[in-house]
mmCIF file of C-alpha atoms and ligand atoms in Angstrom:
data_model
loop_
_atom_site.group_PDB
_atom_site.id
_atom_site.type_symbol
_atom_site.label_atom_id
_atom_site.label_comp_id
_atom_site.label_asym_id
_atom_site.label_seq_id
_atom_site.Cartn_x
_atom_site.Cartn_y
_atom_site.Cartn_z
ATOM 1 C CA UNK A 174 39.513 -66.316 -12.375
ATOM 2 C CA UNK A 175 39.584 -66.119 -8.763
ATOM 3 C CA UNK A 176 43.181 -64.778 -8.477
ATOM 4 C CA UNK A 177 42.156 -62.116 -11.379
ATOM 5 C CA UNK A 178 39.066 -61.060 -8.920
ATOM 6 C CA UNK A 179 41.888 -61.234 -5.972
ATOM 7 C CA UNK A 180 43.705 -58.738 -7.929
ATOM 8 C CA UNK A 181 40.880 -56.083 -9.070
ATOM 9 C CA UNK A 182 39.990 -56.370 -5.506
ATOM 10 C CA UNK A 183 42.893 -54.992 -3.961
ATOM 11 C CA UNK A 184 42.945 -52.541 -6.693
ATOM 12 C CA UNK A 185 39.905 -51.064 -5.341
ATOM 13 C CA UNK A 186 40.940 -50.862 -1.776
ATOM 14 C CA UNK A 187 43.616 -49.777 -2.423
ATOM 15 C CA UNK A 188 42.527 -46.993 -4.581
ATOM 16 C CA UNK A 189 40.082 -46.297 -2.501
ATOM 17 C CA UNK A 190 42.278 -45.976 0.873
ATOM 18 C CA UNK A 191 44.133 -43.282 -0.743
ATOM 19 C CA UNK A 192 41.178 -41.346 -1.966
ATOM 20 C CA UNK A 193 39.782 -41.612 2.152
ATOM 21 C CA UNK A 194 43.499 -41.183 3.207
ATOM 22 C CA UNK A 195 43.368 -44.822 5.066
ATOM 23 C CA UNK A 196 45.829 -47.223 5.388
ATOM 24 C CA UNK A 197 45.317 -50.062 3.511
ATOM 25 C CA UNK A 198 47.673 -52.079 6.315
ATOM 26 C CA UNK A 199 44.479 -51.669 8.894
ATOM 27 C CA UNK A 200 41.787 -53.261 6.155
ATOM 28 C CA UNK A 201 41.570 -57.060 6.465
ATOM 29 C CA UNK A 202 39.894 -58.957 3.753
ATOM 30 C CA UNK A 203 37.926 -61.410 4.963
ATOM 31 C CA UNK A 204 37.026 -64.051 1.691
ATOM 32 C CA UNK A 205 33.488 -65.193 2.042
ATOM 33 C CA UNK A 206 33.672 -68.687 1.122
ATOM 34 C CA UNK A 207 30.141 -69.983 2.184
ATOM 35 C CA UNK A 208 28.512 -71.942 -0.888
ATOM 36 C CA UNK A 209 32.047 -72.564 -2.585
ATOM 37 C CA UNK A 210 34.447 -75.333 -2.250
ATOM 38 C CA UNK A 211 38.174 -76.501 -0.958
ATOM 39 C CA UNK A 212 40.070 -76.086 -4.363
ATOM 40 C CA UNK A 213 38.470 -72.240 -4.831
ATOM 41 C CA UNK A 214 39.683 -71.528 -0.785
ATOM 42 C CA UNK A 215 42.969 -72.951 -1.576
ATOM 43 C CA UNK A 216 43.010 -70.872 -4.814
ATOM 44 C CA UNK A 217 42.729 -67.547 -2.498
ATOM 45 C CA UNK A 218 44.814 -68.959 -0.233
ATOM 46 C CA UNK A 219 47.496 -69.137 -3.100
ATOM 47 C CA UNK A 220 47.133 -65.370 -3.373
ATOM 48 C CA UNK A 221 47.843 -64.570 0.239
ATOM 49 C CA UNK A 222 44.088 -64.378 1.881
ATOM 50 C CA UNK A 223 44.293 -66.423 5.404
ATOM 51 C CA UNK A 224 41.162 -65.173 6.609
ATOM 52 C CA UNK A 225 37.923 -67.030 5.387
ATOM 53 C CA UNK A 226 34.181 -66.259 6.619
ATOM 54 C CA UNK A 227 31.639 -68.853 6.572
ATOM 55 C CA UNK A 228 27.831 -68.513 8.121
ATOM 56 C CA UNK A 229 26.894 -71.869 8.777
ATOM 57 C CA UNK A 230 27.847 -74.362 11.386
ATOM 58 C CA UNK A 231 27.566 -77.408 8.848
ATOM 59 C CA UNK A 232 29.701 -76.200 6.635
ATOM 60 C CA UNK A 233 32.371 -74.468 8.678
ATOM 61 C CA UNK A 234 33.058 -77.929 10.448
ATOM 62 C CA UNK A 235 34.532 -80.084 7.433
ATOM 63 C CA UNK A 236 36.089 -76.555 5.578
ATOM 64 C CA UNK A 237 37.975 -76.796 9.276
ATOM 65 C CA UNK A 238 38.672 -80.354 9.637
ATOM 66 C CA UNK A 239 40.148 -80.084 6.191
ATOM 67 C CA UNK A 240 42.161 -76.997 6.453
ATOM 68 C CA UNK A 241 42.800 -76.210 10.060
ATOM 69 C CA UNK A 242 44.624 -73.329 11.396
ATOM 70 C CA UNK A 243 46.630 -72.635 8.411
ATOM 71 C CA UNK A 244 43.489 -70.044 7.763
ATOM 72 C CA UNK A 245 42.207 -68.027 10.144
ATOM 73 C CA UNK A 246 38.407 -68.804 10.474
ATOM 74 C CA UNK A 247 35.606 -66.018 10.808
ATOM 75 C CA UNK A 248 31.783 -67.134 11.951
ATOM 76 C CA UNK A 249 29.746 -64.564 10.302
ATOM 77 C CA UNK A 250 26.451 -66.368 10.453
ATOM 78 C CA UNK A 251 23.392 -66.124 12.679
ATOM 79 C CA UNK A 252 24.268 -68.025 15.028
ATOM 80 C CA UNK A 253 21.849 -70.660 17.238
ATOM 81 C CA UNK A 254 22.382 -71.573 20.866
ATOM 82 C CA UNK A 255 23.273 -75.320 19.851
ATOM 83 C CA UNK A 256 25.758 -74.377 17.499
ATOM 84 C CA UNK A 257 28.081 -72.028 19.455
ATOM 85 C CA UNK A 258 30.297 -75.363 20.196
ATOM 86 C CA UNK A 259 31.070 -75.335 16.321
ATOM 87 C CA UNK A 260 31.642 -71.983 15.870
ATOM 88 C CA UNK A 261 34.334 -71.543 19.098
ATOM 89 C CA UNK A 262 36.125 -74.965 17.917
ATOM 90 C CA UNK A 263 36.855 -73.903 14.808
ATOM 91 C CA UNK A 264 36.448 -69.816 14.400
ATOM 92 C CA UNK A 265 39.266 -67.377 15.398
ATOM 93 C CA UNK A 266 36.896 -64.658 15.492
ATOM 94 C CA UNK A 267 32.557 -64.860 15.737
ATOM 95 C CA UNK A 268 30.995 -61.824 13.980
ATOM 96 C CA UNK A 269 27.361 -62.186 14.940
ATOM 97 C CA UNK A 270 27.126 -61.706 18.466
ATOM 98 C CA UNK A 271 23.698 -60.509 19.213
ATOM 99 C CA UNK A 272 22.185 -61.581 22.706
ATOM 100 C CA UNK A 273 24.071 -62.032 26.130
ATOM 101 C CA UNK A 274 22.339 -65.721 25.904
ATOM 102 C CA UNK A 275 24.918 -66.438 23.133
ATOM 103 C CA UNK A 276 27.681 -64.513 24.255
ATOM 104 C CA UNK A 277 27.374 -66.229 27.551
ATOM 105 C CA UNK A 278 27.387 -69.457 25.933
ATOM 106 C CA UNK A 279 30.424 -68.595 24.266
ATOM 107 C CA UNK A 280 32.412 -67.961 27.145
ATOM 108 C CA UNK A 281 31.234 -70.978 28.991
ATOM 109 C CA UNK A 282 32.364 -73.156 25.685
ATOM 110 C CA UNK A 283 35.304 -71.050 25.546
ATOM 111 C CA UNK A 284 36.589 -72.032 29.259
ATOM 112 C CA UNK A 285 36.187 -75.597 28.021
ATOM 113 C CA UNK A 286 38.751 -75.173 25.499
ATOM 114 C CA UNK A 287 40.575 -73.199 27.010
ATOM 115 C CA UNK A 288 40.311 -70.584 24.602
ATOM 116 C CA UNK A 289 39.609 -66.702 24.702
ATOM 117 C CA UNK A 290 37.003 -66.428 22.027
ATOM 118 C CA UNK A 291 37.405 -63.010 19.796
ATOM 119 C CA UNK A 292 33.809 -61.743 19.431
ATOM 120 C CA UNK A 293 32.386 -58.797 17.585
ATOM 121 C CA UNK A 294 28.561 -57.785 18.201
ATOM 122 C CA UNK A 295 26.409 -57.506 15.609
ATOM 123 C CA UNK A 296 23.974 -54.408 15.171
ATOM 124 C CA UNK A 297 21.065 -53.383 13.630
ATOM 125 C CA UNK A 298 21.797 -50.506 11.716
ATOM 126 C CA UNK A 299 19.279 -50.162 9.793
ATOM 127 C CA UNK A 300 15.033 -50.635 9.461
ATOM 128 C CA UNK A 301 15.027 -53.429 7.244
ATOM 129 C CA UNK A 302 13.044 -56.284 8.964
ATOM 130 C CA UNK A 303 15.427 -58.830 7.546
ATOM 131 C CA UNK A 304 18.561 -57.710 9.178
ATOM 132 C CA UNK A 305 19.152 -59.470 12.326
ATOM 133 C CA UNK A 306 21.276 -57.834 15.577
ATOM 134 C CA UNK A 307 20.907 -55.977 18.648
ATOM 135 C CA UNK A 308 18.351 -52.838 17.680
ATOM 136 C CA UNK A 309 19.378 -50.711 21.190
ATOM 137 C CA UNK A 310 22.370 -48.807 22.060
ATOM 138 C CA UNK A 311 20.957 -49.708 25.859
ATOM 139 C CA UNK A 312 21.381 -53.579 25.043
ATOM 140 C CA UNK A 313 24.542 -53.542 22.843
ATOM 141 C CA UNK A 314 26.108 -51.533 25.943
ATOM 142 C CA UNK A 315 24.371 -53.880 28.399
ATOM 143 C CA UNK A 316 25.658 -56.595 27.059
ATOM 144 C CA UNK A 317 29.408 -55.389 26.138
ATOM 145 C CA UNK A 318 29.568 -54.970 29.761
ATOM 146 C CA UNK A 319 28.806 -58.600 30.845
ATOM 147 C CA UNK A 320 31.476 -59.252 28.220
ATOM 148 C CA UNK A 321 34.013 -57.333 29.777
ATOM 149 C CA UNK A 322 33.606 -59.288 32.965
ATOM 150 C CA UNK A 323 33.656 -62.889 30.618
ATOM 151 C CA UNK A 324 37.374 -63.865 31.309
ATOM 152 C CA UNK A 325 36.861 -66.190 28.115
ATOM 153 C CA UNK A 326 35.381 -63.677 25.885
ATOM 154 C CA UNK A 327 37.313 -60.821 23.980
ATOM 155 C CA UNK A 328 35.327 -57.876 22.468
ATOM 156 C CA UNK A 329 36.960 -56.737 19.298
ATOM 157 C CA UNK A 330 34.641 -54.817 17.494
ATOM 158 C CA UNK A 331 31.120 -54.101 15.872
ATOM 159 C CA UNK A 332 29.601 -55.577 13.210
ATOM 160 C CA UNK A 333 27.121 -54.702 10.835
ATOM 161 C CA UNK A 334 25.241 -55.527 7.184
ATOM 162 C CA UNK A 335 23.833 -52.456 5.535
ATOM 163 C CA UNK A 336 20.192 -52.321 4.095
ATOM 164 C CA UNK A 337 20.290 -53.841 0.552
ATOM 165 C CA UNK A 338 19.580 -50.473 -1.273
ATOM 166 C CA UNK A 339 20.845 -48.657 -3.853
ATOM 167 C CA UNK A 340 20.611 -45.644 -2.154
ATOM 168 C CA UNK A 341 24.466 -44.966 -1.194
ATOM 169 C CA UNK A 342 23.553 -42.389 1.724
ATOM 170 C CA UNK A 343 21.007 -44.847 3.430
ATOM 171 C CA UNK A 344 24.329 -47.410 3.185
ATOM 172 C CA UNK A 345 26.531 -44.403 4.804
ATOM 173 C CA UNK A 346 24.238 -43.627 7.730
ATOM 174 C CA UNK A 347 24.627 -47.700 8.354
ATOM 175 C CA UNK A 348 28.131 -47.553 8.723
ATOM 176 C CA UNK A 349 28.197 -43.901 10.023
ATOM 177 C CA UNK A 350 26.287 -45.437 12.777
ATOM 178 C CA UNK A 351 28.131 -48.571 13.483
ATOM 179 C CA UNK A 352 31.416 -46.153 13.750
ATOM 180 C CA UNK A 353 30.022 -43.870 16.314
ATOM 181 C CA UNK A 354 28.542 -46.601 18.473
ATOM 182 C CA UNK A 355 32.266 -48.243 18.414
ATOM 183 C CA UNK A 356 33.666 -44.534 19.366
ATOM 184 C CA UNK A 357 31.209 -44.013 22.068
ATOM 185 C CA UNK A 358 32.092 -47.262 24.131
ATOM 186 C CA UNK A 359 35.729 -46.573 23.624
ATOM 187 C CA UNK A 360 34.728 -43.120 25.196
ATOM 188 C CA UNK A 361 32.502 -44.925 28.130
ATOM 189 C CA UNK A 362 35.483 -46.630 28.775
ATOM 190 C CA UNK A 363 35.532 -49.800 26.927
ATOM 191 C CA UNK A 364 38.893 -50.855 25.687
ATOM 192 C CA UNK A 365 39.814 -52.977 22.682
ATOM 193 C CA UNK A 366 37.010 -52.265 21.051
ATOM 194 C CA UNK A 367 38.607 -51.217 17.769
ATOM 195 C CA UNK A 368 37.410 -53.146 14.274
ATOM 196 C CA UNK A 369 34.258 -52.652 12.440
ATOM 197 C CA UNK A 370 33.472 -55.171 10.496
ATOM 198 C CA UNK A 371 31.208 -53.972 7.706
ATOM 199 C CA UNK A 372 31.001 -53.659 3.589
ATOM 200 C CA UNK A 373 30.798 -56.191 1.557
ATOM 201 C CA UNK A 374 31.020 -56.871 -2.619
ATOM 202 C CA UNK A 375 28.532 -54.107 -3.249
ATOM 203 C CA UNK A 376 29.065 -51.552 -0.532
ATOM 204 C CA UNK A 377 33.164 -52.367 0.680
ATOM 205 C CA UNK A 378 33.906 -48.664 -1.206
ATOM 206 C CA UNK A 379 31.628 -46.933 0.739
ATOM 207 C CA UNK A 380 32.471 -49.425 4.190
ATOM 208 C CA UNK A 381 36.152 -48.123 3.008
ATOM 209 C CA UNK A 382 35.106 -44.388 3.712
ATOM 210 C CA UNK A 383 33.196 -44.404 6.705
ATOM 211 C CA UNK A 384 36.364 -46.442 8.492
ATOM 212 C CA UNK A 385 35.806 -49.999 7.942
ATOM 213 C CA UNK A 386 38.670 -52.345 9.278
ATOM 214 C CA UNK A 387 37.211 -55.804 8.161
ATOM 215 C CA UNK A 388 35.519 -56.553 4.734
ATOM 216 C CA UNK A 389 33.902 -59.467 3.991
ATOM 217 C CA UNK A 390 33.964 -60.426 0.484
ATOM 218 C CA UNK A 391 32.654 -62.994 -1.394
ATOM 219 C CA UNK A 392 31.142 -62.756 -4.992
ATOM 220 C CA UNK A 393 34.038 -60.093 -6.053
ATOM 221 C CA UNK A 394 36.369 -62.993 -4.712
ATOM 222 C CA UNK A 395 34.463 -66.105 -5.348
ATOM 223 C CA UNK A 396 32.153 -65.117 -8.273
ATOM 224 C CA UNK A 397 28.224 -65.739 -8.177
ATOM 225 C CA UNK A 398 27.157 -68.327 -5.531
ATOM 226 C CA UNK A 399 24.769 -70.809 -6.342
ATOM 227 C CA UNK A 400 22.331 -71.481 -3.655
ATOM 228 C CA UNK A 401 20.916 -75.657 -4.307
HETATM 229 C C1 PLP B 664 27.416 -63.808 2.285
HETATM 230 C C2 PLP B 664 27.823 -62.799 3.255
HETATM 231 C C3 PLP B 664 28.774 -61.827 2.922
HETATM 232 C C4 PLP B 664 29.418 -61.706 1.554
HETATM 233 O O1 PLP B 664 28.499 -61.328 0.578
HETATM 234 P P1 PLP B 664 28.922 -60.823 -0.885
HETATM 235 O O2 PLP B 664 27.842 -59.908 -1.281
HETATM 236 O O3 PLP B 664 28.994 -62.038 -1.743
HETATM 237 O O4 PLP B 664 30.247 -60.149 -0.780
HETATM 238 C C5 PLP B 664 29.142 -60.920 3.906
HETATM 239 N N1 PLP B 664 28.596 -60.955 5.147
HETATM 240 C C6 PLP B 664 27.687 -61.886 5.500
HETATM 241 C C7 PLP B 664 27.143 -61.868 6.890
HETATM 242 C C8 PLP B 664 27.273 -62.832 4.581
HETATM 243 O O5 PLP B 664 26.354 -63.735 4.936
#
């Protein structure tokens, strides 16, 4: 089943790179395994996915442990001050950036490991109360400026979720917005700032279009998670 799902999947990025004329070379699936086991990562694995998202400390530890570096780990979870020392031991890249108190701590965990932590920070693209991230242009470029002085901290990209909606254009302005906010600190100067990570199952098409460079996927991959 899951290698089936792996399959349709690509389909649709694939067909939907050529309709947006977008290579499908700069889209990285990212397989949301969060809620699902070892044999269903190692069955993606089997069909060539290395990178893995999970949003919770707890679970991302022993996933790790087992695993290790033969996947490349994403943190895509909200993440709490006392669990940053999880996320930078085992994740390659942390999503869900949202306060300089966190990406501080992330650089001062980083130095300890002598790592240079890939980050990404997460907005608030939208007005659903739910959605978590920073809600100011002012902050997110406040804050990707202490990151630029970090020397254990790398700024990637932007991250966002979209409102749950089925109204596609309300989706589009999401990701319209994340894009130009990733644009505009490239034009203030910031460099490396390149991936957007945003779509996922029901909104990758539209994530596709508006210049998405990381999905992350899980019930197209995985199938239905069940929450105990
Ligand atoms: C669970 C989750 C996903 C994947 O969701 P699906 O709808 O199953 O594809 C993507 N991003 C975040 C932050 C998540 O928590």
């Amino acid at each position: 089943m899951i290698p089936d799902n792996i399959r349709i999947l690509r389909d649709r990025i694939s067909k939907k790179c050529l309709e947006s004329s977008r290579d499908p070379g700069e889209i990285k699936i990212i397989a949301v395994s969060k809620n699902f086991g070892i044999n269903e990562i190692n069955s993606a694995f089997n069909e060539g996915l290395r990178d893995f998202g999970e949003n919770r400390a707890q679970e991302l530890i022993p996933k790790f442990e087992e695993l290790g570096n033969k996947i490349n780990w994403h943190f895509i979870g909200h993440l709490q001050r006392n669990k940053v020392r999880f996320a930078v031991k085992a994740a390659e890249y942390i999503h869900s950036v949202d306060s300089l108190l966190i990406a501080s701590e992330i650089n001062r965990l980083a130095a300890m490991n002598d790592k240079v932590q890939k980050i990404l920070l997460q907005m608030k693209t939208s007005d659903e109360e739910t959605k978590s991230g920073i809600e100011y242009e002012s902050e997110l470029l406040d804050i990707a400026g202490y990151c630029r002085e970090f020397k254990n901290v790398d700024l990637v990209g932007l991250m966002t979720i979209a409102p749950f909606t089925d109204d596609i254009e309300k989706i589009k302005s999401s990701f319209r917005y994340l894009r130009n906010l990733r644009n505009e600190l490239n034009e203030k100067g910031f460099s490396g700032i390149n991936e957007l990570s945003m779509g996922m199952t029901l909104d990758f098409e539209t994530a596709i279009e508006e210049g998405a460079t990381m999905l992350r996927i899980g019930s197209a991959i995985f199938g239905e998670r069940i929450y105990n």
